[in-house]
Structures are given as structure tokens and as C-alpha cells.
């Protein structure tokens, strides 16, 4: 029974042999390009399986919906679940991935993880697509730089059984100046490559025939539109955007699961070649010049591996097929130059301000696209959260600013509230999977860098009496009146206030009891503070009152307790009526 199932899944062995022989012949003859025959390989035509693309349209697919390999993975998995690395080199040929091809997939995963970590691109997905697109670049037939040799071309997309795409690159990539063809290991059509091409191997060229460049381009394309490929729905959308065929999706999914369960590295050039094409070989019309370079015999097997034969060919001219039910097209991925990649701090420093004051620092962010370049016109919403009463200029708690040409957006200035403490400013940009940055900020108490008496009159009181003159001070910050500054008044024994005094002058609390420290004092709108009444006890002497403010300013005021000087009583004046004593002669 197992053998019977295997035969059903692996029809077309003759086709495999023919394709392999053709590749070998081309390589030996150093032909300029190995064309993926109009039915042997490439990137999939959904119409072959009655899928969801109208005839002659690409609907934005990366590959132009060219044909693809439909071989399915073996029924026996390469290893136990979860062991997709550090496997031995020996194993089933289907599980092996040529060294350069595998290295390119993993490098693309790492690169995308740095520019778009929320996409969560798995290299196994690139491997699955690479398998059905080019048979892992035809079994790893690449040069030392990772460039396919010979280059890999799909059939001419001339509308004869495939989509009609007229030339967009002057034949620069595909050698065809009349119609476009899918190009390279990941089978990009030239118009898509023009938007998504990458230089991943650092040679200064964006070459669709290079596996490193092509794998990174494919990774960024799959991540477009804020997709999270760890989500099944997003992954399916990404694969369908590559080739709009549900049969293609099933085939890629099967290889993706297969590679997730295990794979291993094999030498370049030793990989197996797929055999089953996604479509029958169309018959080129005379004079079109679109005949394939390699034309293996059409397989008698159905286009759906392991499935039931279709009731009739769905290609134009095949007859007998029914029109598929149209489905809404998947949104066309946005090119990387327009795709939001990351949101970063654009150099915002510490956010700290005194209550009621304006923050010197402004919150600034930098938006980058999928390839790390600055991205303009991105709306960024800045929001203040916290209980300090801090708001943006104009009294707004939330503002939206678009990034400029340099990719930066700067929020309006912040106005600190009256309540001290910490709050946050959050910057959010992007839809689908928004990027968020959070900045911590602090409102400190109002400060003064100087405090002094407003007059220099001596402060003296008799024991047991109160000081007749009030003490008034003024606090300033940067030579301006410091309003709302907290001031502490303490009777001390030394100018530095190290030792508090427990005798001498004192204040009174609400109950009329003596206190020698007050902590609830605050300067008025003019920065001035009039101290409460000060009383003297029975101890005479010179005492010190120390005033300190938030910010470290201080002043020491001298208080003197002494009894008033006693004045001697005046002798009464002599009585005018008194007769002076007689003088002796």
C-alpha cells in the first residue's frame, strides 16, 4: 500500500530524468541560461488548477504567477519534530539543502530580524519557496558568490497559457525584450525585482540570479504589509502574494512543515531536482520566439500531486474547463522603500523639568523602512500618560506628527504640571503591527539656587517675648523669582545646620506648642516668603535660623535673645524754695 501511495505522489519519474539530463547538457555546454521549461519549473500559474487569478493578469504576484514545481515532500520526515538544526550530513536527499542556498536563507532571516523583528521571518519558509520555485537553485548549482550558473529563467509570460506581461526591463535580467520572464532562484519577475531587489552579498549589485540577493528580497517581500509570519493567516497571505494559487500555498506549506521538522546541509551541486510541473506544457505559437530552452516531456500526472485529475485543462484553448469562482485579490505588497520597518529614538535626552516649567528636551523618533533607510510621511502619535499634569504645548495630552524627509518626527515641547513625580511619553507609529517607543520623564519640585533676606535689620527679642520684626526672604532661580519653592526653616546650633537647637527661639504649631523646624513653607508668586512669628524662651544668647530650599540654596539668619538694658533712675532736682545753708564768714 505504501508503495502504491508513493507511486501516486511521485509520478513523472521519466520527466525527472529528462530534466536532469537537460540541465547537465546545458551546464556542460555553458549555455547562457537554463530556462525553466513552460511546464517544468518556475513559479506557478494558478489557472492551471482553477485558482483565483484572472487569465492574463499577475495581480501583483512577485513571480508573475509563473509555473512552479509541485513535487511534495517524502512521507517519511527527515528527523523528529523540532530538530531543524545540527543534524548529521547524512540523510534523505530530499531533506538536504545545498550549502550556499541554506546559508543564504539563514542570512536573510538574520538580516530581516534586525530591521523588522516583528515579522518573525523563518528561514524554513524561504527554503520551502526556494524548493518549489527553482528546486533549491537547481540542486545548488551556483558559483562561489552564490550566483546561479547558468541563470534560471521561467517561460516567456506571453499570454499563451500564462499571464501576459510585456517587457519591463529591456531584457536586462531575463534576456527577453518582448515579454518578461521569472528570473533566478526565487523567480522574481523583473518589474517586482525593480522594487524589491537587494544586495545581500555586498558586491554592489542587486542580482536576481544571486541566491543571497534573491533570498533577502523574498524575505522582505513576504514581510510586507506589516505581516507577522508567526501567525498562520499572515503566512498564508504572504505566500499567496508570491503566487496567487491555493495549490501553490498547499505545496509551499508542505515543504515548510517538512523543513521545520529537520534538514541538513549538502555540498553545492548535489541536490535533487524536482520533477513534476505545475502546468501542462503549452504549445507555443509560430513566430513567438518563446519556446523553452529545456522541454521535458509533459507528465501524464494530474497537476495536483496526489489528487484527482481535473475534469479538463484550464489553459486557454484547452476547452472543457469551467471558470473558477473569482476571489478578492490579496493586497499588493508595498515596496521596501515605502514599507515601515522600525521606530527608533532619534536622540532624545533625559526628560526632566521643574514643576510648572517647560521641558528643555523634546521627544524625537526616527522611522526606517524595511531596508533600514529613513522613511518620510509616517504619522507618529505622541501621548502623555501620568498624574503630574504635564501636557504638550497648547494643553494637549496627545499629538500626531508626520516624519520629515530625514525620517524624524519631533513632538511639541512639554509643559510640566504642578505635581511632582514620574510620567511617560509614548510614541506609536504604523498599522497592523504598530511600533512603540516609551520615554520616562520626571517632574521635580520647583527649585531655587539662591535665597536671602529682603532686609538686613537686626532681629532681637527679650527672653520670653516674641521678635517684633517679621523675617521675610526671597528665593530666586537663575536670577528670576522662584515661585512655589518649598522652604524648610530650622533652628540650628551651627551655620551648616548639622546640629539642631533644642532651646532658644522657636515657632508655634497649630496647637500653640513650640517647634523649631517648619517644613510646610512655600514661596509666593514673587518668590517671597514671610516666616511665621518667632518667639524667644528664657535663654539669652545668639541663635541661628537656617533656611534651605529645593535645589540646595540656603541662608542663615542670626537671632539674638537678650534682656533690654536697665537705665539708672534720675536724681530729683533740688527744691527751689529750700534755703541754702548759711555760709560761714
PDB file of C-alpha atoms in Angstrom, residues 260-392:
ATOM      1  CA  UNK A 260      10.706  22.648  10.172  1.00  0.00           C
ATOM      2  CA  UNK A 261      10.977  19.024  11.236  1.00  0.00           C
ATOM      3  CA  UNK A 262      14.579  18.763  10.084  1.00  0.00           C
ATOM      4  CA  UNK A 263      17.086  19.345   7.351  1.00  0.00           C
ATOM      5  CA  UNK A 264      20.810  19.192   6.773  1.00  0.00           C
ATOM      6  CA  UNK A 265      23.462  20.807   4.612  1.00  0.00           C
ATOM      7  CA  UNK A 266      24.785  19.088   1.494  1.00  0.00           C
ATOM      8  CA  UNK A 267      27.521  20.202  -0.913  1.00  0.00           C
ATOM      9  CA  UNK A 268      26.578  22.663  -3.649  1.00  0.00           C
ATOM     10  CA  UNK A 269      25.559  20.954  -6.872  1.00  0.00           C
ATOM     11  CA  UNK A 270      24.483  17.687  -5.266  1.00  0.00           C
ATOM     12  CA  UNK A 271      20.832  18.472  -4.568  1.00  0.00           C
ATOM     13  CA  UNK A 272      17.961  16.604  -6.188  1.00  0.00           C
ATOM     14  CA  UNK A 273      15.910  18.190  -8.956  1.00  0.00           C
ATOM     15  CA  UNK A 274      12.110  18.291  -8.700  1.00  0.00           C
ATOM     16  CA  UNK A 275      10.207  16.595 -11.481  1.00  0.00           C
ATOM     17  CA  UNK A 276       6.503  17.468 -11.514  1.00  0.00           C
ATOM     18  CA  UNK A 277       5.487  20.727 -13.211  1.00  0.00           C
ATOM     19  CA  UNK A 278       2.505  22.757 -12.104  1.00  0.00           C
ATOM     20  CA  UNK A 279       1.010  23.038 -15.584  1.00  0.00           C
ATOM     21  CA  UNK A 280       0.912  21.093 -18.866  1.00  0.00           C
ATOM     22  CA  UNK A 281       3.397  22.282 -21.463  1.00  0.00           C
ATOM     23  CA  UNK A 282       1.638  24.884 -23.627  1.00  0.00           C
ATOM     24  CA  UNK A 283       2.110  24.810 -27.367  1.00  0.00           C
ATOM     25  CA  UNK A 284       3.945  27.948 -28.470  1.00  0.00           C
ATOM     26  CA  UNK A 285       2.562  29.694 -31.484  1.00  0.00           C
ATOM     27  CA  UNK A 286       4.789  30.005 -34.520  1.00  0.00           C
ATOM     28  CA  UNK A 287       6.905  33.085 -34.591  1.00  0.00           C
ATOM     29  CA  UNK A 288       6.601  33.943 -30.900  1.00  0.00           C
ATOM     30  CA  UNK A 289      10.184  33.085 -30.088  1.00  0.00           C
ATOM     31  CA  UNK A 290       9.145  31.905 -26.667  1.00  0.00           C
ATOM     32  CA  UNK A 291       9.973  28.252 -26.955  1.00  0.00           C
ATOM     33  CA  UNK A 292      11.733  26.799 -23.924  1.00  0.00           C
ATOM     34  CA  UNK A 293      15.406  26.007 -23.798  1.00  0.00           C
ATOM     35  CA  UNK A 294      14.636  22.845 -21.873  1.00  0.00           C
ATOM     36  CA  UNK A 295      11.425  20.977 -22.667  1.00  0.00           C
ATOM     37  CA  UNK A 296      10.916  17.781 -20.692  1.00  0.00           C
ATOM     38  CA  UNK A 297       8.088  15.525 -21.743  1.00  0.00           C
ATOM     39  CA  UNK A 298       4.789  16.511 -20.166  1.00  0.00           C
ATOM     40  CA  UNK A 299       3.876  14.375 -17.255  1.00  0.00           C
ATOM     41  CA  UNK A 300       0.642  12.404 -17.505  1.00  0.00           C
ATOM     42  CA  UNK A 301       0.056  13.015 -13.842  1.00  0.00           C
ATOM     43  CA  UNK A 302      -2.583  15.491 -12.675  1.00  0.00           C
ATOM     44  CA  UNK A 303      -1.447  18.991 -11.840  1.00  0.00           C
ATOM     45  CA  UNK A 304      -2.394  18.449  -8.208  1.00  0.00           C
ATOM     46  CA  UNK A 305       0.137  15.994  -6.720  1.00  0.00           C
ATOM     47  CA  UNK A 306      -1.664  13.095  -5.104  1.00  0.00           C
ATOM     48  CA  UNK A 307      -5.060  14.486  -6.064  1.00  0.00           C
ATOM     49  CA  UNK A 308      -7.725  13.614  -8.585  1.00  0.00           C
ATOM     50  CA  UNK A 309      -7.357  14.533 -12.285  1.00  0.00           C
ATOM     51  CA  UNK A 310      -9.010  17.795 -13.263  1.00  0.00           C
ATOM     52  CA  UNK A 311     -12.085  17.465 -15.495  1.00  0.00           C
ATOM     53  CA  UNK A 312     -10.349  19.308 -18.262  1.00  0.00           C
ATOM     54  CA  UNK A 313      -7.420  21.667 -18.939  1.00  0.00           C
ATOM     55  CA  UNK A 314      -7.968  25.192 -17.752  1.00  0.00           C
ATOM     56  CA  UNK A 315      -5.467  26.766 -20.128  1.00  0.00           C
ATOM     57  CA  UNK A 316      -6.773  28.941 -22.944  1.00  0.00           C
ATOM     58  CA  UNK A 317      -7.568  26.693 -25.873  1.00  0.00           C
ATOM     59  CA  UNK A 318      -7.821  23.602 -23.717  1.00  0.00           C
ATOM     60  CA  UNK A 319     -11.619  23.637 -23.669  1.00  0.00           C
ATOM     61  CA  UNK A 320     -13.995  21.966 -21.301  1.00  0.00           C
ATOM     62  CA  UNK A 321     -12.989  23.825 -18.155  1.00  0.00           C
ATOM     63  CA  UNK A 322     -15.310  25.865 -16.022  1.00  0.00           C
ATOM     64  CA  UNK A 323     -14.357  29.339 -14.870  1.00  0.00           C
ATOM     65  CA  UNK A 324     -13.152  29.432 -11.285  1.00  0.00           C
ATOM     66  CA  UNK A 325     -15.052  31.483  -8.750  1.00  0.00           C
ATOM     67  CA  UNK A 326     -13.147  34.767  -8.501  1.00  0.00           C
ATOM     68  CA  UNK A 327     -11.765  35.673  -5.114  1.00  0.00           C
ATOM     69  CA  UNK A 328     -10.815  39.103  -3.809  1.00  0.00           C
ATOM     70  CA  UNK A 329      -7.185  39.803  -4.715  1.00  0.00           C
ATOM     71  CA  UNK A 330      -4.627  39.856  -1.945  1.00  0.00           C
ATOM     72  CA  UNK A 331      -3.320  43.415  -1.396  1.00  0.00           C
ATOM     73  CA  UNK A 332      -0.198  44.064  -3.405  1.00  0.00           C
ATOM     74  CA  UNK A 333       2.823  44.286  -1.124  1.00  0.00           C
ATOM     75  CA  UNK A 334       4.270  47.729  -0.701  1.00  0.00           C
ATOM     76  CA  UNK A 335       7.880  48.119  -1.936  1.00  0.00           C
ATOM     77  CA  UNK A 336      10.510  48.154   0.842  1.00  0.00           C
ATOM     78  CA  UNK A 337      11.224  51.827   0.259  1.00  0.00           C
ATOM     79  CA  UNK A 338       7.653  52.515   1.367  1.00  0.00           C
ATOM     80  CA  UNK A 339       7.279  49.726   3.928  1.00  0.00           C
ATOM     81  CA  UNK A 340       7.522  50.701   7.584  1.00  0.00           C
ATOM     82  CA  UNK A 341      10.367  48.804   9.202  1.00  0.00           C
ATOM     83  CA  UNK A 342      11.277  50.191  12.628  1.00  0.00           C
ATOM     84  CA  UNK A 343      10.824  53.116  15.029  1.00  0.00           C
ATOM     85  CA  UNK A 344      13.886  54.326  16.928  1.00  0.00           C
ATOM     86  CA  UNK A 345      14.918  57.020  19.374  1.00  0.00           C
ATOM     87  CA  UNK A 346      16.271  59.934  17.354  1.00  0.00           C
ATOM     88  CA  UNK A 347      18.495  61.160  20.187  1.00  0.00           C
ATOM     89  CA  UNK A 348      16.032  62.257  22.853  1.00  0.00           C
ATOM     90  CA  UNK A 349      17.911  63.065  26.053  1.00  0.00           C
ATOM     91  CA  UNK A 350      16.709  62.840  29.670  1.00  0.00           C
ATOM     92  CA  UNK A 351      13.246  64.314  30.151  1.00  0.00           C
ATOM     93  CA  UNK A 352      13.344  66.267  33.404  1.00  0.00           C
ATOM     94  CA  UNK A 353      11.802  69.576  34.378  1.00  0.00           C
ATOM     95  CA  UNK A 354      10.745  71.581  37.411  1.00  0.00           C
ATOM     96  CA  UNK A 355       7.070  71.747  38.248  1.00  0.00           C
ATOM     97  CA  UNK A 356       5.348  74.376  36.153  1.00  0.00           C
ATOM     98  CA  UNK A 357       8.350  74.823  33.889  1.00  0.00           C
ATOM     99  CA  UNK A 358       8.882  73.937  30.227  1.00  0.00           C
ATOM    100  CA  UNK A 359      10.997  70.891  29.395  1.00  0.00           C
ATOM    101  CA  UNK A 360      14.204  71.785  27.595  1.00  0.00           C
ATOM    102  CA  UNK A 361      14.300  68.393  25.822  1.00  0.00           C
ATOM    103  CA  UNK A 362      11.761  67.344  23.153  1.00  0.00           C
ATOM    104  CA  UNK A 363      10.794  63.772  22.291  1.00  0.00           C
ATOM    105  CA  UNK A 364      12.056  62.784  18.836  1.00  0.00           C
ATOM    106  CA  UNK A 365      11.796  59.493  16.904  1.00  0.00           C
ATOM    107  CA  UNK A 366      13.224  58.092  13.671  1.00  0.00           C
ATOM    108  CA  UNK A 367      11.192  55.887  11.312  1.00  0.00           C
ATOM    109  CA  UNK A 368      13.024  53.497   8.986  1.00  0.00           C
ATOM    110  CA  UNK A 369      11.750  51.466   6.062  1.00  0.00           C
ATOM    111  CA  UNK A 370      12.158  47.725   5.552  1.00  0.00           C
ATOM    112  CA  UNK A 371      15.740  48.127   4.342  1.00  0.00           C
ATOM    113  CA  UNK A 372      16.793  50.487   7.140  1.00  0.00           C
ATOM    114  CA  UNK A 373      16.620  53.816   5.296  1.00  0.00           C
ATOM    115  CA  UNK A 374      14.769  56.849   6.762  1.00  0.00           C
ATOM    116  CA  UNK A 375      11.055  56.771   5.951  1.00  0.00           C
ATOM    117  CA  UNK A 376       9.163  60.033   5.411  1.00  0.00           C
ATOM    118  CA  UNK A 377       5.472  60.893   5.920  1.00  0.00           C
ATOM    119  CA  UNK A 378       4.864  58.329   8.673  1.00  0.00           C
ATOM    120  CA  UNK A 379       2.248  59.540  11.199  1.00  0.00           C
ATOM    121  CA  UNK A 380       3.605  59.263  14.749  1.00  0.00           C
ATOM    122  CA  UNK A 381       1.269  59.754  17.717  1.00  0.00           C
ATOM    123  CA  UNK A 382       2.834  61.027  20.948  1.00  0.00           C
ATOM    124  CA  UNK A 383       0.830  60.592  24.162  1.00  0.00           C
ATOM    125  CA  UNK A 384       1.489  61.755  27.751  1.00  0.00           C
ATOM    126  CA  UNK A 385       0.474  59.303  30.479  1.00  0.00           C
ATOM    127  CA  UNK A 386       0.720  60.028  34.203  1.00  0.00           C
ATOM    128  CA  UNK A 387      -0.628  62.132  37.066  1.00  0.00           C
ATOM    129  CA  UNK A 388       1.758  65.081  37.067  1.00  0.00           C
ATOM    130  CA  UNK A 389      -0.470  67.292  34.931  1.00  0.00           C
ATOM    131  CA  UNK A 390       2.194  67.567  32.227  1.00  0.00           C
ATOM    132  CA  UNK A 391       0.882  68.388  28.740  1.00  0.00           C
ATOM    133  CA  UNK A 392       2.223  69.241  25.320  1.00  0.00           C
TER     134      UNK A 392
END
